[in-house]
GROMACS .gro file of N, CA, C and O in nm:
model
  428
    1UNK      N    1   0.082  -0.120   0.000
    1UNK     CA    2   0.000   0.000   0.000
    1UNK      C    3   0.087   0.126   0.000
    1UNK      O    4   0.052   0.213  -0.081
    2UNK      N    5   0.172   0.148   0.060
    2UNK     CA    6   0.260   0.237   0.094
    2UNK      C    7   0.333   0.285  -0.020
    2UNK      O    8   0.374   0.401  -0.033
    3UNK      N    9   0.355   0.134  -0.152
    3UNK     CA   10   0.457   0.194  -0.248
    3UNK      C   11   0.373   0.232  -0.358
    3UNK      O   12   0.419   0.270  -0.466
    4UNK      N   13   0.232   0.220  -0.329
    4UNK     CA   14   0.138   0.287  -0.452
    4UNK      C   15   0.079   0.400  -0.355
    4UNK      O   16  -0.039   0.411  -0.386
    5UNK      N   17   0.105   0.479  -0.262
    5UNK     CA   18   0.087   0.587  -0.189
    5UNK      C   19   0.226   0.684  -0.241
    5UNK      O   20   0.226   0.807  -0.253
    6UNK      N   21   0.339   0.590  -0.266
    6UNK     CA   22   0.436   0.691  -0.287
    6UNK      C   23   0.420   0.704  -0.415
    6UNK      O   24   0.442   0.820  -0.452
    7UNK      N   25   0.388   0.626  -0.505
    7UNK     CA   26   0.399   0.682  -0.624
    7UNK      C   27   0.319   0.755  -0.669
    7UNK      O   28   0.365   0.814  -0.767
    8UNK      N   29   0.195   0.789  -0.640
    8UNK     CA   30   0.090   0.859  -0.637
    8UNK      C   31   0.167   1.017  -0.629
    8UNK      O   32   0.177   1.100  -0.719
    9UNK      N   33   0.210   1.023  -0.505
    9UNK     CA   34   0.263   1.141  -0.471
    9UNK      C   35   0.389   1.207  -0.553
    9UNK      O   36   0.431   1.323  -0.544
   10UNK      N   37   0.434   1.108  -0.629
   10UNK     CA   38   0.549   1.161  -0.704
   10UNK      C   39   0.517   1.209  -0.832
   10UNK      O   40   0.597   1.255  -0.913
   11UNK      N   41   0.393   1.196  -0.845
   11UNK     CA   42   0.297   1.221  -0.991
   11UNK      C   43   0.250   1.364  -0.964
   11UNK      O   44   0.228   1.428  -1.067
   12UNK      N   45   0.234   1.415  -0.874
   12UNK     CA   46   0.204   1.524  -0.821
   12UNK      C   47   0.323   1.640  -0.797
   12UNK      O   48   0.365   1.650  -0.682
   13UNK      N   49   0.367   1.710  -0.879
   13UNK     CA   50   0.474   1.780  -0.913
   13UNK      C   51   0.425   1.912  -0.869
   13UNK      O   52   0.304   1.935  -0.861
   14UNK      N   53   0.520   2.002  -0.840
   14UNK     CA   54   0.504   2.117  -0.792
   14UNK      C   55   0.408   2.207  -0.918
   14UNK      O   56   0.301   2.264  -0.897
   15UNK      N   57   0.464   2.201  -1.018
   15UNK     CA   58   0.387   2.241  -1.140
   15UNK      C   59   0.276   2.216  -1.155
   15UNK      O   60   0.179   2.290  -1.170
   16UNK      N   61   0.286   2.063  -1.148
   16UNK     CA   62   0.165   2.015  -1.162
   16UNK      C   63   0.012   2.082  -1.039
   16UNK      O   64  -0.109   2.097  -1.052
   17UNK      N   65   0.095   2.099  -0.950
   17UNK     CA   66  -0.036   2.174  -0.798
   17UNK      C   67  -0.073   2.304  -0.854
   17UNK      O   68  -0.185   2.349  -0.878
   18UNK      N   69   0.100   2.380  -0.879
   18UNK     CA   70  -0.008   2.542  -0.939
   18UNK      C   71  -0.129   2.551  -1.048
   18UNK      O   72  -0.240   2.603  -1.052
   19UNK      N   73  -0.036   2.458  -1.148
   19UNK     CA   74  -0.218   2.490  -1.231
   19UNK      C   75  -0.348   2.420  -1.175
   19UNK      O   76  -0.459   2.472  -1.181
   20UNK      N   77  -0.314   2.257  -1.102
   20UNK     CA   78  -0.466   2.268  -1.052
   20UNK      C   79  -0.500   2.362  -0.924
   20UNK      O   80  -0.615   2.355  -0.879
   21UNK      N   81  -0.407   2.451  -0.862
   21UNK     CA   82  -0.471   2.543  -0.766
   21UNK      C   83  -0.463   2.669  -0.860
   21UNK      O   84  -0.489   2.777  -0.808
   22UNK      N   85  -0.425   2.665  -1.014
   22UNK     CA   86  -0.483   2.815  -1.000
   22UNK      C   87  -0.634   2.771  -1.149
   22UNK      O   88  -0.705   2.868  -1.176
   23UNK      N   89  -0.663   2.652  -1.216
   23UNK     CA   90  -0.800   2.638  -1.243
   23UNK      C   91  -0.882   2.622  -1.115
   23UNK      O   92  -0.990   2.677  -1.138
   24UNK      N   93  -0.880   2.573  -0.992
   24UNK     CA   94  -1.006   2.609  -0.905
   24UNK      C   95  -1.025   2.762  -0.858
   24UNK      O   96  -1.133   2.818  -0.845
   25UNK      N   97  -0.917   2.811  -0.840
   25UNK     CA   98  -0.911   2.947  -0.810
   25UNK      C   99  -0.995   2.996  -0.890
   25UNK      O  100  -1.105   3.018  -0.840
   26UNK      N  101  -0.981   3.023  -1.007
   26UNK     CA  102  -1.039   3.046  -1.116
   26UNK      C  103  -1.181   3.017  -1.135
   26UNK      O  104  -1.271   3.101  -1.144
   27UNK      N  105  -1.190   2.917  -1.138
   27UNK     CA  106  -1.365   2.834  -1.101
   27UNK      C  107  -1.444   2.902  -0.952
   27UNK      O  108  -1.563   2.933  -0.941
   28UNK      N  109  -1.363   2.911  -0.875
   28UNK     CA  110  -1.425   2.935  -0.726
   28UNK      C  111  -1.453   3.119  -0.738
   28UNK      O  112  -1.551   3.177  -0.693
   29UNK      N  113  -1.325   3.188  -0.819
   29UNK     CA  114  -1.339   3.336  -0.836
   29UNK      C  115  -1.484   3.380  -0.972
   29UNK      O  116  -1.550   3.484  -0.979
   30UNK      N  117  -1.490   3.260  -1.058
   30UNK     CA  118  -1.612   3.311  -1.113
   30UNK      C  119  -1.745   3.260  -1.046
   30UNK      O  120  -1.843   3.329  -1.078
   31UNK      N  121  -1.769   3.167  -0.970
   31UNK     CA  122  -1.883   3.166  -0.862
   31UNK      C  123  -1.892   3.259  -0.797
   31UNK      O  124  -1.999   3.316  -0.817
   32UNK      N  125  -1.805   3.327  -0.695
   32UNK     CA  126  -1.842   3.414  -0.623
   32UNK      C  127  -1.904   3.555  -0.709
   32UNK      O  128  -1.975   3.632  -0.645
   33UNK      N  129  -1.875   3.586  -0.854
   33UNK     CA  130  -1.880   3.656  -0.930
   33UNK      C  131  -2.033   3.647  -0.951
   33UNK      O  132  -2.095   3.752  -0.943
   34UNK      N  133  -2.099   3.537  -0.976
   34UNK     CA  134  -2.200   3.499  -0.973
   34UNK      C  135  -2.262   3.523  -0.923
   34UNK      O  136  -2.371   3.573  -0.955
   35UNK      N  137  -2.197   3.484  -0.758
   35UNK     CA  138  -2.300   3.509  -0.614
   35UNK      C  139  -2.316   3.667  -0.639
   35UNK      O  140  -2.419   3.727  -0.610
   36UNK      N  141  -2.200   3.733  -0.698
   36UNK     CA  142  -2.264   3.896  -0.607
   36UNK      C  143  -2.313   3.948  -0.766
   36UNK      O  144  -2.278   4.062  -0.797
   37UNK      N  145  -2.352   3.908  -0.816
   37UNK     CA  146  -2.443   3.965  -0.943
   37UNK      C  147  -2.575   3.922  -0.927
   37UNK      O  148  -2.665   3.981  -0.986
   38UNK      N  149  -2.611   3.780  -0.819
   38UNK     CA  150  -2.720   3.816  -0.834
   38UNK      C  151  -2.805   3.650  -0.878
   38UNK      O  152  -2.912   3.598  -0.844
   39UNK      N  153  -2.681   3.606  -0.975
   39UNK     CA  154  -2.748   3.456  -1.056
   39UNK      C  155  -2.736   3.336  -0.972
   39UNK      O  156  -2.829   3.256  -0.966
   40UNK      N  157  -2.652   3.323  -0.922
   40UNK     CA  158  -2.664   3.219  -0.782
   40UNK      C  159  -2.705   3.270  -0.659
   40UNK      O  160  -2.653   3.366  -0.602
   41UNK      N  161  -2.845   3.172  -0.597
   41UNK     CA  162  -2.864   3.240  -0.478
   41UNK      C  163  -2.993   3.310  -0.492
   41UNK      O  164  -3.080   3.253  -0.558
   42UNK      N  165  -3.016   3.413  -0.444
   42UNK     CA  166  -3.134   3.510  -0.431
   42UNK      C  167  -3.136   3.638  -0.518
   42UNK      O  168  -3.082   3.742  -0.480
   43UNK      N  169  -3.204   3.625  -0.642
   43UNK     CA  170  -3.142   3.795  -0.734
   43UNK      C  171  -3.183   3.916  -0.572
   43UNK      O  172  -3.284   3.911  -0.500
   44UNK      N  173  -3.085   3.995  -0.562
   44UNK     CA  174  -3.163   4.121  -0.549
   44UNK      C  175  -3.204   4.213  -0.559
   44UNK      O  176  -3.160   4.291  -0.643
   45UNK      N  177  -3.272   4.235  -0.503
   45UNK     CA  178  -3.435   4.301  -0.549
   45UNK      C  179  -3.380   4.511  -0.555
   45UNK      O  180  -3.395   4.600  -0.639
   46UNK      N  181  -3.331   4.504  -0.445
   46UNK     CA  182  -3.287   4.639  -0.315
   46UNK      C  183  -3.151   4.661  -0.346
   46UNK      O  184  -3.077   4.563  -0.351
   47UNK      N  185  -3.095   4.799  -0.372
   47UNK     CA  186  -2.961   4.840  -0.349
   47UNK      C  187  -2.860   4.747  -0.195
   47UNK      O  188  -2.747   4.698  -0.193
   48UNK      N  189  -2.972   4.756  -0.081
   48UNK     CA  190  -2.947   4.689   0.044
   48UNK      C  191  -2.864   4.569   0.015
   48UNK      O  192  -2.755   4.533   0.060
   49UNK      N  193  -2.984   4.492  -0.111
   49UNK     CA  194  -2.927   4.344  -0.098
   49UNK      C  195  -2.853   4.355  -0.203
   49UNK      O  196  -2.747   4.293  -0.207
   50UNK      N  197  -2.890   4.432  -0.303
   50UNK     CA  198  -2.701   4.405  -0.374
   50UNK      C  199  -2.600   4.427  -0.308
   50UNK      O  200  -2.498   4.364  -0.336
   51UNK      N  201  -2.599   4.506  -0.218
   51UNK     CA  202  -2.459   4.544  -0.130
   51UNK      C  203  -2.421   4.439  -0.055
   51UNK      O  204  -2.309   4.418  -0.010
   52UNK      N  205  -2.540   4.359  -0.040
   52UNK     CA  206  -2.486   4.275   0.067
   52UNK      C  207  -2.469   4.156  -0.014
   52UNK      O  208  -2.404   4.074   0.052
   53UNK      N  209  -2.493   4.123  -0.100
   53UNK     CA  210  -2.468   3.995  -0.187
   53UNK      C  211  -2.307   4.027  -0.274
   53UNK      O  212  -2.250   3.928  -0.320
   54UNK      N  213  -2.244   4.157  -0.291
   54UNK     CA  214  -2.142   4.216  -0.297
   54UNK      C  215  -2.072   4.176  -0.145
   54UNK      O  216  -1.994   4.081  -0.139
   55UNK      N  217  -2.096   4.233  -0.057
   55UNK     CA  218  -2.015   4.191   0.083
   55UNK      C  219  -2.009   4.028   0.112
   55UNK      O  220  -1.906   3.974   0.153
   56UNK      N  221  -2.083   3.985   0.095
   56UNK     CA  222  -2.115   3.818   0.091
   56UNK      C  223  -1.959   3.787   0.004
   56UNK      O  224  -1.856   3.746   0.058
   57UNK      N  225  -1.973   3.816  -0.124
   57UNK     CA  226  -1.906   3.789  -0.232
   57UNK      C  227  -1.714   3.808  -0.132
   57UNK      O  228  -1.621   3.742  -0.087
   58UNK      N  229  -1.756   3.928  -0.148
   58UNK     CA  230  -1.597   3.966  -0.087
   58UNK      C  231  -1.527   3.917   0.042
   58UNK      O  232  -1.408   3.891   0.062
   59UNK      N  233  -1.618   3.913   0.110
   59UNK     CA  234  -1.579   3.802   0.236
   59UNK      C  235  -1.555   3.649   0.200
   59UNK      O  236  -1.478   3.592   0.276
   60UNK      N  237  -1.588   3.602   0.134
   60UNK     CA  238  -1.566   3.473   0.060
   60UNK      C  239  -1.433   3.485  -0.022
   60UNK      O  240  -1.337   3.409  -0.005
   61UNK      N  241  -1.434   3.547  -0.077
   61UNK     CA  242  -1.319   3.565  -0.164
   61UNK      C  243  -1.182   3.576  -0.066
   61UNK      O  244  -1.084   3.502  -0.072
   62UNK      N  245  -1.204   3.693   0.030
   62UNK     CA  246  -1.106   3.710   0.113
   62UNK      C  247  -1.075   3.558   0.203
   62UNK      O  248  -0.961   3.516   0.218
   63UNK      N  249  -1.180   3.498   0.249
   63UNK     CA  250  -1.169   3.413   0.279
   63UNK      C  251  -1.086   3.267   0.213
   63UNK      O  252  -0.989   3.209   0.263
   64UNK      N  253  -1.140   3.242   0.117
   64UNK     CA  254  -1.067   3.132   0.001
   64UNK      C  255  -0.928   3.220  -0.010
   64UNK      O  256  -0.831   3.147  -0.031
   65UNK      N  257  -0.908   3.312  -0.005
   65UNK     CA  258  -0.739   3.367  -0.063
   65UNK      C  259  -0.672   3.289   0.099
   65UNK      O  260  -0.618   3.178   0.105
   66UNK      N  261  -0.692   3.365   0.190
   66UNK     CA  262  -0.596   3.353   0.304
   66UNK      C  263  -0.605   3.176   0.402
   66UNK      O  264  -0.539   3.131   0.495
   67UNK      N  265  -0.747   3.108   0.300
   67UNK     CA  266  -0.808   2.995   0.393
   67UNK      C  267  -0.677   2.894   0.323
   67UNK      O  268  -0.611   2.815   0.389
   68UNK      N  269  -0.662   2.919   0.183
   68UNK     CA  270  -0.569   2.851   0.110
   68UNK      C  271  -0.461   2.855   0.092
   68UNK      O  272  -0.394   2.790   0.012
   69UNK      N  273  -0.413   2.972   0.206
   69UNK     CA  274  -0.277   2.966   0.198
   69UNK      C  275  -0.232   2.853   0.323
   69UNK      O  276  -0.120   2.804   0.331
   70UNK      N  277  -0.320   2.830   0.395
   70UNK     CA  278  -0.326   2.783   0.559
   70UNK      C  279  -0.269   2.600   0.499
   70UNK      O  280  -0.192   2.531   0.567
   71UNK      N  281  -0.322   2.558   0.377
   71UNK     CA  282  -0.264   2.408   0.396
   71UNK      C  283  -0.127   2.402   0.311
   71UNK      O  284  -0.037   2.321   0.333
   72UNK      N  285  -0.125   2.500   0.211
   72UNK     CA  286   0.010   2.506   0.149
   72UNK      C  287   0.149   2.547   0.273
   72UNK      O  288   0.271   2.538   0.266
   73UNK      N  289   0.066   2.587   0.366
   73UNK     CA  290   0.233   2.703   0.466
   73UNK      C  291   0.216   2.548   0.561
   73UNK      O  292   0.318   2.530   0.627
   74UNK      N  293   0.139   2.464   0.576
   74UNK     CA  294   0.111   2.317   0.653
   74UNK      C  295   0.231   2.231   0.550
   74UNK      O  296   0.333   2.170   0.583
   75UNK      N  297   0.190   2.247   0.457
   75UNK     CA  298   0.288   2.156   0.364
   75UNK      C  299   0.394   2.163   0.327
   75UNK      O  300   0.472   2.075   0.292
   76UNK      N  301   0.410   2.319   0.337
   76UNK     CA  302   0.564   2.398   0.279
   76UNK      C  303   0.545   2.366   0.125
   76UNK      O  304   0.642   2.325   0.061
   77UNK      N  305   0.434   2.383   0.072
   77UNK     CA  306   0.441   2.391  -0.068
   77UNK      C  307   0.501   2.546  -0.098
   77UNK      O  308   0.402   2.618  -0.108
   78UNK      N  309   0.577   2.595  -0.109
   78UNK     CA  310   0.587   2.739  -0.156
   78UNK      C  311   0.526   2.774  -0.320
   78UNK      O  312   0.463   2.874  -0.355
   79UNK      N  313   0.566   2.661  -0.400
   79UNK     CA  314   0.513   2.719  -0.556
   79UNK      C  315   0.374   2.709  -0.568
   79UNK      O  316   0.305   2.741  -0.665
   80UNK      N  317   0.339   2.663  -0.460
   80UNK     CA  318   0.164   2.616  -0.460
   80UNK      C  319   0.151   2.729  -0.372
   80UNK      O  320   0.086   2.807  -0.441
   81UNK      N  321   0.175   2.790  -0.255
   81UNK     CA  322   0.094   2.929  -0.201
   81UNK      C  323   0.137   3.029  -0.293
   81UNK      O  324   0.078   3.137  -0.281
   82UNK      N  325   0.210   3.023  -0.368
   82UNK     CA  326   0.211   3.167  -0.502
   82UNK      C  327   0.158   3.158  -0.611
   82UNK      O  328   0.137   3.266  -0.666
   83UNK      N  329   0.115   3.029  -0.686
   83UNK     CA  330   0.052   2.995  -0.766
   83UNK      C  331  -0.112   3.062  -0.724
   83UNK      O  332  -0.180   3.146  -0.784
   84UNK      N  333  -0.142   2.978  -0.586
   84UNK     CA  334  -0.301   3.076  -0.516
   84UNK      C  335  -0.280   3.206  -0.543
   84UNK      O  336  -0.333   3.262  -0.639
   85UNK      N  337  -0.189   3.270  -0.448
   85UNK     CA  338  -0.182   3.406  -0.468
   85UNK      C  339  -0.188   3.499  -0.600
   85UNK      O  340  -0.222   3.616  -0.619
   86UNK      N  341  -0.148   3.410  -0.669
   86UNK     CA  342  -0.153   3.512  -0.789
   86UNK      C  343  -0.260   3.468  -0.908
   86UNK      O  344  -0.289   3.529  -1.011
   87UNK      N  345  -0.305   3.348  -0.860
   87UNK     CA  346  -0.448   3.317  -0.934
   87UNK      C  347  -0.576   3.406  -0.867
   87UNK      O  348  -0.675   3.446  -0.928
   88UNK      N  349  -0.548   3.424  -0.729
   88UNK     CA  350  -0.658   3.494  -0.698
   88UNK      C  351  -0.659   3.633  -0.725
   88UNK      O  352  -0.769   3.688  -0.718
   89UNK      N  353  -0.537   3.718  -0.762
   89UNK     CA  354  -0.507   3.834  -0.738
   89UNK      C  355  -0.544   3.843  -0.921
   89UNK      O  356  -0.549   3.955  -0.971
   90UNK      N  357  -0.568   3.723  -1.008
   90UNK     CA  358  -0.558   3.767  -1.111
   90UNK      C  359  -0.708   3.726  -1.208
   90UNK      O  360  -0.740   3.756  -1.323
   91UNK      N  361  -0.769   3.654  -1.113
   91UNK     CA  362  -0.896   3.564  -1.167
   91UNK      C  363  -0.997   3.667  -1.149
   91UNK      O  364  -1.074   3.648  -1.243
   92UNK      N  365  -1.041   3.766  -1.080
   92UNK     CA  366  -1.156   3.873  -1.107
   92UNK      C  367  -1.134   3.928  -1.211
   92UNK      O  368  -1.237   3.966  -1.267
   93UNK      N  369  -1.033   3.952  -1.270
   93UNK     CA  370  -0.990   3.998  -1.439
   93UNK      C  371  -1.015   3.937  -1.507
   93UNK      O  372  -1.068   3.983  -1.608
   94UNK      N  373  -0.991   3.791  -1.494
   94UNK     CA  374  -1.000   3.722  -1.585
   94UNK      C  375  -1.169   3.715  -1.609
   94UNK      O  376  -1.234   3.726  -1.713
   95UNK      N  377  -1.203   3.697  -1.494
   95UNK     CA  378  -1.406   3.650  -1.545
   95UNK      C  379  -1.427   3.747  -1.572
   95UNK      O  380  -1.480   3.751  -1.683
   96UNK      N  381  -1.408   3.870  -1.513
   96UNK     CA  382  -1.451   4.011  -1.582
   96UNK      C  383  -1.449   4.069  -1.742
   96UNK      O  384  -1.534   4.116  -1.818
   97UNK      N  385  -1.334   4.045  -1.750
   97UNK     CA  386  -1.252   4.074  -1.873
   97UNK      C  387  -1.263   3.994  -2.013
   97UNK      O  388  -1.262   4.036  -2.129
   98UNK      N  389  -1.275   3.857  -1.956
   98UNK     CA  390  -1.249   3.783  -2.097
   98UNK      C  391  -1.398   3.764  -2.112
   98UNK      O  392  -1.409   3.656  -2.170
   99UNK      N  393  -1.482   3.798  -2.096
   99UNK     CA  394  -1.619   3.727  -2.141
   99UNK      C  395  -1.619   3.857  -2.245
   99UNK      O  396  -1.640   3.850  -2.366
  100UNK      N  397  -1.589   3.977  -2.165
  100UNK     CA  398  -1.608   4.104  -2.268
  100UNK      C  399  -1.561   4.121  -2.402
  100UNK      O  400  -1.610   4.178  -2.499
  101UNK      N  401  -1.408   4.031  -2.377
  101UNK     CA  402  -1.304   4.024  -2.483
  101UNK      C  403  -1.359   3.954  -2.566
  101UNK      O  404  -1.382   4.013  -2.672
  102UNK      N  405  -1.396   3.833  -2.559
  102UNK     CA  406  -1.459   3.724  -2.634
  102UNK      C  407  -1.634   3.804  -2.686
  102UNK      O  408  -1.652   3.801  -2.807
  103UNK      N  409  -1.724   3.854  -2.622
  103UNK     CA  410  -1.796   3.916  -2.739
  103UNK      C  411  -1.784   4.020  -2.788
  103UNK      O  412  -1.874   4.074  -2.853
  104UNK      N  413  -1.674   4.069  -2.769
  104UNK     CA  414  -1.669   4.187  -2.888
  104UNK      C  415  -1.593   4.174  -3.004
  104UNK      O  416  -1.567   4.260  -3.088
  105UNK      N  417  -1.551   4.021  -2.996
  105UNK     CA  418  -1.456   3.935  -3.112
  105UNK      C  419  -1.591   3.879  -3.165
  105UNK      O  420  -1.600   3.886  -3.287
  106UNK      N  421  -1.679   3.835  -3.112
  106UNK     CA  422  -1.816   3.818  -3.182
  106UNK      C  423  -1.883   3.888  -3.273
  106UNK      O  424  -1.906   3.864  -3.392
  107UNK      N  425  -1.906   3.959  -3.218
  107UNK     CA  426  -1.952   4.097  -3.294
  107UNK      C  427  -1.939   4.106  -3.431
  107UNK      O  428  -1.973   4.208  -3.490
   0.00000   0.00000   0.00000
């Protein structure tokens, strides 16, 4: 059991962690995008509750940035807590940005 536990783990390359931690990043930063627009969840109705489906949003976000650094600094992954960091610091651009980019190449 042990020598198909290690090999498992040797398949798992430092490279290999940043891109799958920075596609969930990515996935998790356009949900919350979601949540505070309105389409997941409860549309709202009230300036009130957009603000707060905006605050919802951002507390989550803040949350997933600093919650995910907590098992990489456990592991001493270093290329995996900068890979997060800079997927999260770069993924509200990305959902923002490229949907815009992509239909105005439509057009």
């Amino acid at each position: 059991m042990s020598l198909l536990m290690s090999r498992a783990r040797a398949r798992l390359t430092p490279g290999t962690v940043a891109v799958l931690v920075a596609v969930c990043d990515l996935l998790v930063c356009g949900v919350l995008f979601l949540v505070g627009l309105g389409v997941i969840g409860t549309a709202p109705t009230t300036g009130a509750e957009e603000s707060a489906a905006w605050e919802s949003a951002g507390w989550l976000y803040v949350g997933w940035l600093l919650g995910g650094l907590v098992p990489f600094a456990a592991l001493g992954r270093v290329l995996g807590a900068l890979a997060h960091v800079a997927a999260m610091l770069v993924s509200p651009f990305v959902v923002v940005f490229l949907p815009l980019g992509v239909s105005a190449l439509l057009r």
